[in-house]
């Protein structure tokens, strides 16, 4: 794996125990308080919409569909960042006095 990539699912599994049925982004984002603006979303929706966009001969319809996919992808990034920031808030901050007592 590339050194500049992070598997957020692995980090979440190894960092916290959550009272959730799943650690999927859509479930965890809701738990941490991220609220989506788009009504339609999900991987299956995005794939189906992309296929529809590539198969239409109507340029206006294609742009409309691709814009919806871009909005969905943007929200996915925002949701991912919201989860990252929430996890960062769970990291205990070191106490400076602990360093002074370490041999």
Short mmCIF file of the C-alpha atoms (twelve columns), coordinates in Angstrom:
data_MODEL
# 
_entry.id   MODEL 
# 
loop_
_atom_site.group_PDB 
_atom_site.id 
_atom_site.type_symbol 
_atom_site.label_atom_id 
_atom_site.label_alt_id 
_atom_site.label_comp_id 
_atom_site.label_asym_id 
_atom_site.label_seq_id 
_atom_site.Cartn_x 
_atom_site.Cartn_y 
_atom_site.Cartn_z 
_atom_site.pdbx_PDB_model_num 
ATOM 1   C CA . UNK A 1   0.000   0.000  0.000   1 
ATOM 2   C CA . UNK A 2   1.201   3.500  -0.743  1 
ATOM 3   C CA . UNK A 3   2.594   5.354  2.259   1 
ATOM 4   C CA . UNK A 4   0.341   8.367  1.761   1 
ATOM 5   C CA . UNK A 5   -2.916  6.390  1.973   1 
ATOM 6   C CA . UNK A 6   -4.885  5.563  5.093   1 
ATOM 7   C CA . UNK A 7   -7.470  2.837  5.525   1 
ATOM 8   C CA . UNK A 8   -9.967  4.631  7.732   1 
ATOM 9   C CA . UNK A 9   -11.947 1.430  8.350   1 
ATOM 10  C CA . UNK A 10  -8.869  -0.253 9.856   1 
ATOM 11  C CA . UNK A 11  -8.102  2.796  12.002  1 
ATOM 12  C CA . UNK A 12  -11.698 2.923  13.227  1 
ATOM 13  C CA . UNK A 13  -11.808 -0.805 14.018  1 
ATOM 14  C CA . UNK A 14  -8.546  -0.626 15.956  1 
ATOM 15  C CA . UNK A 15  -9.307  2.635  17.774  1 
ATOM 16  C CA . UNK A 16  -12.869 2.615  19.060  1 
ATOM 17  C CA . UNK A 17  -15.789 0.386  19.871  1 
ATOM 18  C CA . UNK A 18  -19.028 1.892  18.616  1 
ATOM 19  C CA . UNK A 19  -22.613 0.815  19.322  1 
ATOM 20  C CA . UNK A 20  -23.342 0.500  15.614  1 
ATOM 21  C CA . UNK A 21  -24.463 -2.368 13.371  1 
ATOM 22  C CA . UNK A 22  -21.685 -1.567 10.893  1 
ATOM 23  C CA . UNK A 23  -18.612 0.611  10.482  1 
ATOM 24  C CA . UNK A 24  -19.552 1.677  6.972   1 
ATOM 25  C CA . UNK A 25  -19.013 5.338  6.238   1 
ATOM 26  C CA . UNK A 26  -22.746 6.007  5.939   1 
ATOM 27  C CA . UNK A 27  -23.390 4.549  9.416   1 
ATOM 28  C CA . UNK A 28  -20.388 6.118  11.187  1 
ATOM 29  C CA . UNK A 29  -20.848 9.543  9.583   1 
ATOM 30  C CA . UNK A 30  -24.347 9.716  11.019  1 
ATOM 31  C CA . UNK A 31  -23.073 8.658  14.459  1 
ATOM 32  C CA . UNK A 32  -20.430 11.411 14.516  1 
ATOM 33  C CA . UNK A 33  -22.986 14.014 13.440  1 
ATOM 34  C CA . UNK A 34  -22.299 14.519 9.739   1 
ATOM 35  C CA . UNK A 35  -25.496 15.306 7.843   1 
ATOM 36  C CA . UNK A 36  -25.691 14.921 4.084   1 
ATOM 37  C CA . UNK A 37  -27.391 17.531 1.914   1 
ATOM 38  C CA . UNK A 38  -27.963 15.274 -1.093  1 
ATOM 39  C CA . UNK A 39  -31.056 13.047 -1.041  1 
ATOM 40  C CA . UNK A 40  -29.621 10.279 -3.194  1 
ATOM 41  C CA . UNK A 41  -26.322 8.614  -2.456  1 
ATOM 42  C CA . UNK A 42  -24.502 5.324  -2.121  1 
ATOM 43  C CA . UNK A 43  -22.103 3.338  -4.228  1 
ATOM 44  C CA . UNK A 44  -24.812 1.457  -6.109  1 
ATOM 45  C CA . UNK A 45  -26.663 4.714  -6.819  1 
ATOM 46  C CA . UNK A 46  -23.459 6.361  -8.094  1 
ATOM 47  C CA . UNK A 47  -22.661 3.428  -10.389 1 
ATOM 48  C CA . UNK A 48  -26.187 3.287  -11.790 1 
ATOM 49  C CA . UNK A 49  -26.210 7.055  -12.316 1 
ATOM 50  C CA . UNK A 50  -22.830 6.908  -14.056 1 
ATOM 51  C CA . UNK A 51  -24.069 4.189  -16.414 1 
ATOM 52  C CA . UNK A 52  -27.170 6.254  -17.149 1 
ATOM 53  C CA . UNK A 53  -25.002 9.324  -17.815 1 
ATOM 54  C CA . UNK A 54  -22.685 7.487  -20.197 1 
ATOM 55  C CA . UNK A 55  -25.545 5.886  -22.098 1 
ATOM 56  C CA . UNK A 56  -27.614 9.020  -22.704 1 
ATOM 57  C CA . UNK A 57  -27.197 10.981 -25.909 1 
ATOM 58  C CA . UNK A 58  -28.617 14.111 -24.237 1 
ATOM 59  C CA . UNK A 59  -25.618 16.275 -23.275 1 
ATOM 60  C CA . UNK A 60  -27.675 18.324 -20.806 1 
ATOM 61  C CA . UNK A 61  -28.948 15.205 -19.041 1 
ATOM 62  C CA . UNK A 62  -25.405 13.747 -18.982 1 
ATOM 63  C CA . UNK A 63  -24.036 16.904 -17.326 1 
ATOM 64  C CA . UNK A 64  -26.892 16.940 -14.803 1 
ATOM 65  C CA . UNK A 65  -26.220 13.320 -13.850 1 
ATOM 66  C CA . UNK A 66  -22.451 13.792 -13.645 1 
ATOM 67  C CA . UNK A 67  -22.943 16.892 -11.481 1 
ATOM 68  C CA . UNK A 68  -25.034 14.773 -9.087  1 
ATOM 69  C CA . UNK A 69  -22.259 12.177 -8.905  1 
ATOM 70  C CA . UNK A 70  -19.688 14.900 -8.228  1 
ATOM 71  C CA . UNK A 71  -21.875 16.305 -5.439  1 
ATOM 72  C CA . UNK A 72  -22.187 12.804 -3.959  1 
ATOM 73  C CA . UNK A 73  -18.423 12.254 -4.134  1 
ATOM 74  C CA . UNK A 74  -17.790 15.654 -2.523  1 
ATOM 75  C CA . UNK A 75  -20.098 14.729 0.350   1 
ATOM 76  C CA . UNK A 76  -18.301 11.392 0.727   1 
ATOM 77  C CA . UNK A 77  -15.020 13.273 1.144   1 
ATOM 78  C CA . UNK A 78  -16.594 15.670 3.636   1 
ATOM 79  C CA . UNK A 79  -18.094 12.753 5.580   1 
ATOM 80  C CA . UNK A 80  -14.758 10.943 5.615   1 
ATOM 81  C CA . UNK A 81  -13.053 14.073 6.938   1 
ATOM 82  C CA . UNK A 82  -15.752 14.448 9.617   1 
ATOM 83  C CA . UNK A 83  -15.022 10.892 10.800  1 
ATOM 84  C CA . UNK A 84  -11.246 11.519 10.757  1 
ATOM 85  C CA . UNK A 85  -11.679 14.682 12.825  1 
ATOM 86  C CA . UNK A 86  -13.995 12.875 15.250  1 
ATOM 87  C CA . UNK A 87  -11.417 10.097 15.682  1 
ATOM 88  C CA . UNK A 88  -8.655  12.667 16.207  1 
ATOM 89  C CA . UNK A 89  -10.736 14.132 19.015  1 
ATOM 90  C CA . UNK A 90  -10.654 10.733 20.727  1 
ATOM 91  C CA . UNK A 91  -6.846  10.623 20.909  1 
ATOM 92  C CA . UNK A 92  -5.744  11.364 24.452  1 
ATOM 93  C CA . UNK A 93  -3.394  14.306 24.733  1 
ATOM 94  C CA . UNK A 94  -0.158  13.569 26.576  1 
ATOM 95  C CA . UNK A 95  0.242   15.108 29.976  1 
ATOM 96  C CA . UNK A 96  3.541   17.100 30.105  1 
ATOM 97  C CA . UNK A 97  4.046   16.084 33.754  1 
ATOM 98  C CA . UNK A 98  4.115   12.406 32.694  1 
ATOM 99  C CA . UNK A 99  7.232   13.044 30.586  1 
ATOM 100 C CA . UNK A 100 9.004   14.609 33.559  1 
ATOM 101 C CA . UNK A 101 8.453   11.488 35.693  1 
ATOM 102 C CA . UNK A 102 9.598   9.026  33.013  1 
ATOM 103 C CA . UNK A 103 13.064  7.875  34.111  1 
# 
